Coordinates of C-alpha atoms and ligand atoms in Angstrom, one line a residue:
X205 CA 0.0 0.0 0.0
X206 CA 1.3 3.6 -0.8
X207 CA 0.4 6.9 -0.9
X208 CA -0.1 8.1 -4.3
X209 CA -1.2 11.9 -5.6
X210 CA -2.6 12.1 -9.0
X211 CA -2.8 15.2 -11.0
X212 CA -5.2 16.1 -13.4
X213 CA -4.7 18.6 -16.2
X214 CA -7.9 20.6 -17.9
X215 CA -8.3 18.8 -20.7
X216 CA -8.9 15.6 -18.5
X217 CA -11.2 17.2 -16.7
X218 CA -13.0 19.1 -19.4
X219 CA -16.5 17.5 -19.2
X220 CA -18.6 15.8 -17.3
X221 CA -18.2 13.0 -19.0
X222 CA -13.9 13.2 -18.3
X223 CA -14.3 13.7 -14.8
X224 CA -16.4 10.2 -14.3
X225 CA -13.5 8.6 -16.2
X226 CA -11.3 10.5 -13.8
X227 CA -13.1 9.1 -11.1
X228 CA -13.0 5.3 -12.2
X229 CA -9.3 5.4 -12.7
X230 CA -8.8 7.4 -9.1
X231 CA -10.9 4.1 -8.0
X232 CA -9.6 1.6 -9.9
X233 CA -6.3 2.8 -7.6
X234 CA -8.0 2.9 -4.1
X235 CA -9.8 -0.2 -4.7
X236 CA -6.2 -1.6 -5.3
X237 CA -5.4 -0.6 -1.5
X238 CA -3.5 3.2 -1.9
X239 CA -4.4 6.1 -0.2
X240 CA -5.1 8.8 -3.2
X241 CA -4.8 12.3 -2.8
X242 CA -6.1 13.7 -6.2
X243 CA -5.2 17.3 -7.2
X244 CA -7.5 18.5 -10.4
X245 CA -6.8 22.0 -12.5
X246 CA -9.4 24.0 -13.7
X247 CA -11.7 22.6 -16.6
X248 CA -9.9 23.3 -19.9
X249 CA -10.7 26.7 -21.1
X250 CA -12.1 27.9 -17.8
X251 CA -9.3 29.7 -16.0
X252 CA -9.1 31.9 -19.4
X253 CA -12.4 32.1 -19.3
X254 CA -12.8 33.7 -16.1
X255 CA -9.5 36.0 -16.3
X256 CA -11.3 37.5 -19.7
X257 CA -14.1 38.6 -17.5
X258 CA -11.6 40.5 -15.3
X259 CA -10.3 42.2 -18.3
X260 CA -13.5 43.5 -19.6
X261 CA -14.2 45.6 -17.0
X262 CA -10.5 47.0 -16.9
X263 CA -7.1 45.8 -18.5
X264 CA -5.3 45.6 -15.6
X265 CA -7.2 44.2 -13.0
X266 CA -6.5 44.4 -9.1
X267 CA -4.2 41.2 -8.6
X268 CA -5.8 40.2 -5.5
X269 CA -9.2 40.3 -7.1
X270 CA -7.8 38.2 -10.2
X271 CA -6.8 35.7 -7.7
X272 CA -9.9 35.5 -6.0
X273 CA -11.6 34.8 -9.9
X274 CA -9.1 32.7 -11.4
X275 CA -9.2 30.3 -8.0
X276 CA -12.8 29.3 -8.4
X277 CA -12.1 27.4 -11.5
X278 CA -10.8 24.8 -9.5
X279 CA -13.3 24.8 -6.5
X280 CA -15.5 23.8 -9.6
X281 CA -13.3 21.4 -10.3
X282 CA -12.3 19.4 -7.1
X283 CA -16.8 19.6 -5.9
X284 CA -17.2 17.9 -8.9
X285 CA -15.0 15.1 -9.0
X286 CA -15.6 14.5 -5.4
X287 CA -18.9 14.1 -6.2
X288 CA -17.7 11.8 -9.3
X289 CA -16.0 9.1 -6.5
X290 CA -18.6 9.0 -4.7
X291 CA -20.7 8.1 -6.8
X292 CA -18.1 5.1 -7.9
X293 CA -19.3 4.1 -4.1
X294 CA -15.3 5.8 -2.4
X295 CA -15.7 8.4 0.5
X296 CA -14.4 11.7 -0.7
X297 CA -14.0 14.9 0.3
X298 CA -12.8 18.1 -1.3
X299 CA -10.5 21.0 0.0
X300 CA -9.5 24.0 -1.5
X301 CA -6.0 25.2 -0.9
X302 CA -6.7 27.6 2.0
X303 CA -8.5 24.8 4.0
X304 CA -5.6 22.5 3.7
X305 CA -4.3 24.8 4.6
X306 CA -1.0 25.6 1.6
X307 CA 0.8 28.5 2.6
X308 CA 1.9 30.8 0.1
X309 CA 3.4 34.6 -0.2
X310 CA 1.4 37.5 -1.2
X311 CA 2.8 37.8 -5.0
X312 CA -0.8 37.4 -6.3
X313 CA -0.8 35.6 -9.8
X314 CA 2.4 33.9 -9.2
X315 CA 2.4 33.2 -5.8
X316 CA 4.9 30.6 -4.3
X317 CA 4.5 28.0 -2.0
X318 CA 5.7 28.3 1.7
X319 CA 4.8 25.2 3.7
X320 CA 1.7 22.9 3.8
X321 CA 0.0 21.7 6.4
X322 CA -0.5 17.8 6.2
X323 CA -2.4 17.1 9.1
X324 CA -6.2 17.1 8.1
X325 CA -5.3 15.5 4.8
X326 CA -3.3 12.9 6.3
X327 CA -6.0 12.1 8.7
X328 CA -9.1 11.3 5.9
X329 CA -6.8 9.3 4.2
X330 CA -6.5 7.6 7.4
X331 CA -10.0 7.2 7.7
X332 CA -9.9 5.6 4.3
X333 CA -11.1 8.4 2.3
X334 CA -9.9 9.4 -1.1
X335 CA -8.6 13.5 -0.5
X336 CA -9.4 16.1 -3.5
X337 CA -7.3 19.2 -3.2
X338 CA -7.6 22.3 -5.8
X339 CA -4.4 22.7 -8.1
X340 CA -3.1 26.3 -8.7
X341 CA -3.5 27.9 -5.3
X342 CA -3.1 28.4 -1.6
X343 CA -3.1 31.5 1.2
X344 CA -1.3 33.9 1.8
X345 CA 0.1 34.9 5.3
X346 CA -3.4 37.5 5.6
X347 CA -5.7 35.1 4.8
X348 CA -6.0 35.7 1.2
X349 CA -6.1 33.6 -1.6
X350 CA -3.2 33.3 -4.3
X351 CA -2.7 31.5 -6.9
X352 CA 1.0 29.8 -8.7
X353 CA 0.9 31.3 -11.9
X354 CA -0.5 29.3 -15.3
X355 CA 0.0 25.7 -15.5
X356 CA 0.7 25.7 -11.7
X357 CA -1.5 22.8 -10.6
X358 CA 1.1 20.5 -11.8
X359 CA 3.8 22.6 -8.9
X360 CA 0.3 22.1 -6.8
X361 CA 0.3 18.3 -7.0
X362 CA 4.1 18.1 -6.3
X363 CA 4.0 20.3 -3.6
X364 CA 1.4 18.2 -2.0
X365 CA 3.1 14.7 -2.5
X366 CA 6.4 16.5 -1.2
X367 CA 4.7 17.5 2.6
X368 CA 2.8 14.3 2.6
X369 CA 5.7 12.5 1.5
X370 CA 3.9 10.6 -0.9
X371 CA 5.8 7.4 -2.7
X372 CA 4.8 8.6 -6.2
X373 CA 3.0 11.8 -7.9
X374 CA 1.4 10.7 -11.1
X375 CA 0.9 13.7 -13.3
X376 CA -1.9 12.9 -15.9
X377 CA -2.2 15.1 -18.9
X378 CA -3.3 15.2 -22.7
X379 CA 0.3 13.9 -23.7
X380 CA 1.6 10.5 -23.3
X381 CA 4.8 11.7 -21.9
X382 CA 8.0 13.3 -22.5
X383 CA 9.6 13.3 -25.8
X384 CA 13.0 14.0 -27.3
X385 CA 11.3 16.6 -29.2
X386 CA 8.0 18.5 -30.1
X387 CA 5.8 15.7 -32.2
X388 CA 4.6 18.2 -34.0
X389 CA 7.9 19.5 -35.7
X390 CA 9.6 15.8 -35.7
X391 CA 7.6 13.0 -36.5
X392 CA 10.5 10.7 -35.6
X393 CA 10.5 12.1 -32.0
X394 CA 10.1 9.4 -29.3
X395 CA 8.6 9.2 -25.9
X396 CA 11.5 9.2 -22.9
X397 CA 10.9 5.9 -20.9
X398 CA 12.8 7.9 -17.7
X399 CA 14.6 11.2 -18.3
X400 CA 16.5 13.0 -15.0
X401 CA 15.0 15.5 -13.2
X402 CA 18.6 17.8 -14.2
X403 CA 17.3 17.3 -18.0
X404 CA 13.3 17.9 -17.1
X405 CA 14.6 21.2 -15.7
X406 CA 16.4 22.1 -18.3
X407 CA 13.7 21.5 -21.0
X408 CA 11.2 22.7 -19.3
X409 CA 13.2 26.6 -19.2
X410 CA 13.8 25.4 -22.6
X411 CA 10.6 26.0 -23.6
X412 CA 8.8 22.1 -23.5
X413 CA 5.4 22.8 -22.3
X414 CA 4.5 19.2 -20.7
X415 CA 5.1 20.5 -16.7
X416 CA 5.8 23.9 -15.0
X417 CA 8.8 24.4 -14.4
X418 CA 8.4 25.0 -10.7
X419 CA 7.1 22.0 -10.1
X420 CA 10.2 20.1 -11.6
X421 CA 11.9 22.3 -9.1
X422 CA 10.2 20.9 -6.5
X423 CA 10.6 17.6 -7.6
X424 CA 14.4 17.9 -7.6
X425 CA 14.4 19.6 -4.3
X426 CA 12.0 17.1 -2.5
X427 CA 13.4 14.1 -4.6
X428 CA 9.6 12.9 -5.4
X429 CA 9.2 10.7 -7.8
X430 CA 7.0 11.9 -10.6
X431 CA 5.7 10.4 -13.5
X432 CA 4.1 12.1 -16.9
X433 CA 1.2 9.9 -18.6
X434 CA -1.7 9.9 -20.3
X435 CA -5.5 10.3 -19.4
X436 CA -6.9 9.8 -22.6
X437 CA -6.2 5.8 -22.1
X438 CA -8.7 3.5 -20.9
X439 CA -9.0 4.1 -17.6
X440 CA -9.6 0.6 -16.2
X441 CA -6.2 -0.3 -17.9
X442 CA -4.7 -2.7 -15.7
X443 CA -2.7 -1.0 -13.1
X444 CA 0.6 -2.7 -13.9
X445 CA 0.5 -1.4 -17.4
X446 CA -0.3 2.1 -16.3
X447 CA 2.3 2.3 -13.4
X448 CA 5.0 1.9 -16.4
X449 CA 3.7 3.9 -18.7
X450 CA 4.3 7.5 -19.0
X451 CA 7.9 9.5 -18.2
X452 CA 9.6 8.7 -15.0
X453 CA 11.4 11.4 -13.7
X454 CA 14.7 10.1 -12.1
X455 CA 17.2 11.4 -9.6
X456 CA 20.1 9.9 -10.6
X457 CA 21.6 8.5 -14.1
X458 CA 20.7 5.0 -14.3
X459 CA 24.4 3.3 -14.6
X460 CA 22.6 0.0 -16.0
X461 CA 20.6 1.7 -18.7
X462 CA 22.6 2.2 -22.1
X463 CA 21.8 5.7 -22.3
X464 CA 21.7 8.2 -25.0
X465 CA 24.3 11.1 -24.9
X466 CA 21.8 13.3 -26.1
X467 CA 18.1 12.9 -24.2
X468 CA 16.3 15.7 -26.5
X469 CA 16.0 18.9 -28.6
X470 CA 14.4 22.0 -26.7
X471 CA 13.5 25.2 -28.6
X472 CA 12.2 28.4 -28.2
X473 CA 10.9 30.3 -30.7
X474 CA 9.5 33.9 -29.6
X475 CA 13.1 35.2 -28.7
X476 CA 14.6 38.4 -29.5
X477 CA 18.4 40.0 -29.8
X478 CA 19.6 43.4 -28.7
X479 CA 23.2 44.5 -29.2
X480 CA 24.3 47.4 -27.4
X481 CA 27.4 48.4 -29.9
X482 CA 30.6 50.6 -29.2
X483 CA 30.7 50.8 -25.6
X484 CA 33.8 51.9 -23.5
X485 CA 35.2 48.6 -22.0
X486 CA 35.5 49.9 -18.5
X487 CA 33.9 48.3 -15.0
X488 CA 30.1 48.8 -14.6
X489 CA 29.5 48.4 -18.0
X490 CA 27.5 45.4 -17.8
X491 CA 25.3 46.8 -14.4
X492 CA 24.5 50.6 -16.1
X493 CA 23.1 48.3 -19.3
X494 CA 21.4 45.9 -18.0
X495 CA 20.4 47.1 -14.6
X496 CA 17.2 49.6 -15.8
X497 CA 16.5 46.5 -18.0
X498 CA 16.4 44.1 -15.2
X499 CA 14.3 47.1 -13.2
X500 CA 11.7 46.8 -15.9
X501 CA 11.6 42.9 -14.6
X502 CA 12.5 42.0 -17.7
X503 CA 14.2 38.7 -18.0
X504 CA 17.5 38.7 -19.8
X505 CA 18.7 35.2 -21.2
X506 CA 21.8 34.7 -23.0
X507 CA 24.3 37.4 -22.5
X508 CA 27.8 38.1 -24.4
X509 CA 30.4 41.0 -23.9
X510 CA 32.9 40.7 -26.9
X511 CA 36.8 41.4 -26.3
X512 CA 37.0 45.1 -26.4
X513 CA 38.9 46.7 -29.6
X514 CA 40.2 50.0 -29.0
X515 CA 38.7 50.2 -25.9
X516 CA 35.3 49.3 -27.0
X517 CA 33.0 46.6 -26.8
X518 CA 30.0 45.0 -28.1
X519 CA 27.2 43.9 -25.4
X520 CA 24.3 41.1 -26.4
X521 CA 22.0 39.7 -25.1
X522 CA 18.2 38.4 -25.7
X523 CA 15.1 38.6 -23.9
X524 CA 11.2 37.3 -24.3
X525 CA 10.0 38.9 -27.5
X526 CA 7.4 39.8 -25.6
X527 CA 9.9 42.2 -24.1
X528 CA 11.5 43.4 -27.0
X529 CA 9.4 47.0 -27.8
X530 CA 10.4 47.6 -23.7
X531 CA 13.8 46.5 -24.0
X532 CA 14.7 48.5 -26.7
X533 CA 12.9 51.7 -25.1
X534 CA 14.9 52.0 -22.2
X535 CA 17.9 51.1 -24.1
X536 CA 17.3 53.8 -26.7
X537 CA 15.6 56.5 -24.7
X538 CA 17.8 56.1 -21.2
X539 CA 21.2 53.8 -22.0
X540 CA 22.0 54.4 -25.1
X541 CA 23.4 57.9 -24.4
X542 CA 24.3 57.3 -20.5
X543 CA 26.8 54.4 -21.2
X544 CA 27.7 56.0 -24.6
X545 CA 27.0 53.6 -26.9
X546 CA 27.7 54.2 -30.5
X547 CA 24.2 52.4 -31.1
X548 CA 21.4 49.8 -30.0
X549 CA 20.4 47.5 -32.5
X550 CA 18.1 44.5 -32.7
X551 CA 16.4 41.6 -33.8
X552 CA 13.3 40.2 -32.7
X553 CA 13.0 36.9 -35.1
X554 CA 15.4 34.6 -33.6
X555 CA 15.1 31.5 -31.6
X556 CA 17.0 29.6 -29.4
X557 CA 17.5 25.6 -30.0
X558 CA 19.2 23.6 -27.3
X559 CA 20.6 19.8 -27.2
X560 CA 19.9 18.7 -23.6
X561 CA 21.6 15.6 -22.3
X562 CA 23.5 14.3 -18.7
X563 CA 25.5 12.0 -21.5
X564 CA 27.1 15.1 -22.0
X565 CA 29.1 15.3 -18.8
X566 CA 31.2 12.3 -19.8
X567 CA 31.5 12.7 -23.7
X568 CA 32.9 15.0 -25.9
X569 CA 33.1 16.4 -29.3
X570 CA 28.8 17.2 -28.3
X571 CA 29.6 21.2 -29.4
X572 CA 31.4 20.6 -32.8
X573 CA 28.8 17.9 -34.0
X574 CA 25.7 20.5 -33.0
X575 CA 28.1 23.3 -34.9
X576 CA 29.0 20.8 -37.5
X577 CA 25.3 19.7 -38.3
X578 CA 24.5 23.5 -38.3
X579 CA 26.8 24.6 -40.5
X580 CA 25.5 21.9 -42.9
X581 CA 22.6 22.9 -43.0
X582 CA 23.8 26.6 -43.7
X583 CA 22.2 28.4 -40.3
X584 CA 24.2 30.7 -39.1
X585 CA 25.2 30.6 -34.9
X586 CA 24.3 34.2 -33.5
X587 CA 25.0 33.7 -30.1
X588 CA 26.0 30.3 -28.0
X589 CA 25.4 29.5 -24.3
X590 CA 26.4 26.3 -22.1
X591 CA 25.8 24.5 -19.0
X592 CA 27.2 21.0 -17.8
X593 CA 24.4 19.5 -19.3
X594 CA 23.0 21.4 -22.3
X595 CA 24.0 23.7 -25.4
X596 CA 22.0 26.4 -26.3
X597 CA 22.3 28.1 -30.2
X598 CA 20.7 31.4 -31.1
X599 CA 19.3 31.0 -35.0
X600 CA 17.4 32.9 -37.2
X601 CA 13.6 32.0 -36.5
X602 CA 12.9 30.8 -39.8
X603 CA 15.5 28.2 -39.5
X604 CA 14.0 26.8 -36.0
X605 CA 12.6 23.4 -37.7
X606 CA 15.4 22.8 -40.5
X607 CA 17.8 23.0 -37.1
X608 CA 15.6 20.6 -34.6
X609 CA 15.2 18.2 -37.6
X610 CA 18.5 17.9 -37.9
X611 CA 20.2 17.7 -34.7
X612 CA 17.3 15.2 -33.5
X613 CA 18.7 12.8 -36.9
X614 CA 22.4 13.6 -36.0
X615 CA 22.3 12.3 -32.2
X616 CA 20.1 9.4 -33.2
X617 CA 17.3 10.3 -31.1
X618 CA 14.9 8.6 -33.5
X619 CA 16.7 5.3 -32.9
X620 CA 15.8 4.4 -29.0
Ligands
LIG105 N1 -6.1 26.4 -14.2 C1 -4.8 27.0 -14.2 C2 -4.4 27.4 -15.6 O1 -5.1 27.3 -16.5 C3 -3.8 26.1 -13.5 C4 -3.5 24.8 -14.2 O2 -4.2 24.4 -15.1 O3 -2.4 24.2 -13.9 O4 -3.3 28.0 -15.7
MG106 MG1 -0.7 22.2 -17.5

């Protein structure tokens, strides 16, 4: 017997009809003898349904009040599928986060979690009853409600199996797992059987879409093991099958395994470049640039300060295109002039493509075969970045699929 949470994304709990489904799996796992704590999102759609109302009274709404909105898609959610188990003949009860209670700050909208009280859950699931708990939200320190951000049931359900210190957290969503690439943009791309939680992390701030990336945090931090799989299957599949299906996040690298140098291809399309040109290479250079950017909480990814000529240097650096008109502002209306730059120039079509693998710690030669296959291909390398465990390229945008196509062949990730 063990203690198990399951999460369910929106899509699996779009309808009435999903949620019963949701219910006879949550069952078919209880009847099996584990104590379930289930942790829904919103139903798919809601949660921008609800924000939408918010906006068309103002376009930018009171934090706290958007909190207070958006929450309530999952209080639908967890009433429902309580109801849903107990009409499968299970005793459940529901909980929104505050009644648990989960203890959050006061950054409203994107909130993080604090601590969470195990106590009351612990004890219905001592009583033999199957615990429903609302994704995407807790209290604050004042009593008021906040919520994790988008997509943050998933940190939620990992939270949750981290305080109650669960054996396994099962996220269920509308994918069948983790894959070495999107699907979508290489056919050949394969479902991970196990991928470590370093490599998650990494393609998760890469730009794959399949968990939060908090919640991978969490994972890694709380060592819980988590699993990505599929509710769209049958959901009186034989438990057996379904406790091996899916992507197992792992803590360490599996020394019996033959594994792949290379687990997978990350990319991120809506990037853009600003170069700060013909600066005096002197101290503070780097602060008086990118400080009023940073002010403007604008996040600044890959960064690169040339080797000065004459006593000037060049200064790159990309941020979310979404940031780009912002960026370039302060840059051009405040900088520019006070770090005298010669000029500010950008780009906001590029994208950044990334090779992601722990294999990479003990091989080399990973760089010059990414460059290599590039170069074939004739995309031109803007900008490079590294950590231990991936490689990050700055391309054209238009080149984004010609690039992932390739590198995904040239590492053999089609092969298994
Ligand atoms: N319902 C929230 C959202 O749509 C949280 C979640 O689904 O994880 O972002
Ligand atoms: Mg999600």
């Amino acid at each position: 017997m063990a203690l198990i949470v399951h999460k369910y994304g929106g899509t699996s709990m779009g309808s009435v009809e999903r949620i019963k489904n949701v219910a006879k799996r949550v069952a078919k796992w209880h009847k099996a003898g584990h104590k379930m704590v289930v942790v829904p999102s919103a139903m798919s759609g809601e949660t921008n349904r609800l924000l939408g109302l918010a906006r068309e009274i103002t376009a930018h709404p009171d934090p706290r009040e958007l909190d207070m909105i958006a929450s309530t898609g999952e209080q639908v959610s967890v009433g429902l599928l309580a109801i849903a188990l107990q009409a499968e003949g299970l005793e459940a009860v529901s909980y929104a986060g505050w009644q648990v209670p989960i203890k959050t700050d006061s950054a409203f909208t994107k909130a993080r979690i604090n601590d969470i009280d195990g106590t009351r859950v612990l004890a219905d699931l001592d009583a033999g009853k199957v615990v429903v708990v609302t994704g995407f939200q807790g209290v604050d320190p004042d009593g008021h409600i906040a919520t994790l951000g988008r997509g943050g049931s998933d940190t939620s359900a990992v939270a949750i199996a981290a305080a109650l210190k669960a054996d396994e957290c099962l996220i269920y969503t509308d994918v069948d797992g983790v894959y070495t690439t999107d699907p979508r943009v290489v056919e050949e791309a394969r479902r991970l059987d196990r991928v470590t939680f370093e490599e998650m992390l990494e393609m998760a701030s890469l730009g794959s879409k399949v968990l939060q990336i908090r919640s991978v945090e969490f994972a890694g931090k709380y060592q819980v093991k988590t699993r990505v799989l599929s509710s769209l299957t049958d959901p009186l599949i034989p438990l057996e099958t379904e406790m091996r299906s899916g992507t197992l996040i792992t803590f360490e690298e599996d020394e019996t395994m033959e594994k792949a140098v290379i687990s997978g291809i990350a990319f991120q399309r809506d990037e853009a470049r600003i170069a700060v040109m013909g600066v005096p290479d002197k101290p503070g250079i780097a602060y008086q640039i990118l400080g009023p950017v940073a002010d403007a909480n604008i996040d600044i990814d890959m960064i690169i300060q040339n080797t000065s000529v004459d006593g000037k240097t060049d200064f790159t650096f990309t941020v979310g295109r979404g940031d780009y008109a912002h960026a370039m502002e302060i840059l051009t209306s405040k900088v520019q002039a006070h770090v005298k730059a010669e000029q500010v120039r950008g780009d906001p079509k590029v994208s950044k493509v990334s090779v992601v693998g722990v294999g990479m710690r003990s091989h080399v030669g990973i760089a010059s075969t990414m460059f290599r296959t590039l170069a074939e291909e004739g995309i031109n390398i803007q900008m490079i970045s590294t950590s231990e465990i991936k490689i990050s390229v700055l391309i054209d945008e238009k080149y984004t699929e010609l690039a992932v196509r390739a590198l995904h062949k040239v590492f053999e990730l089609d092969r298994g």
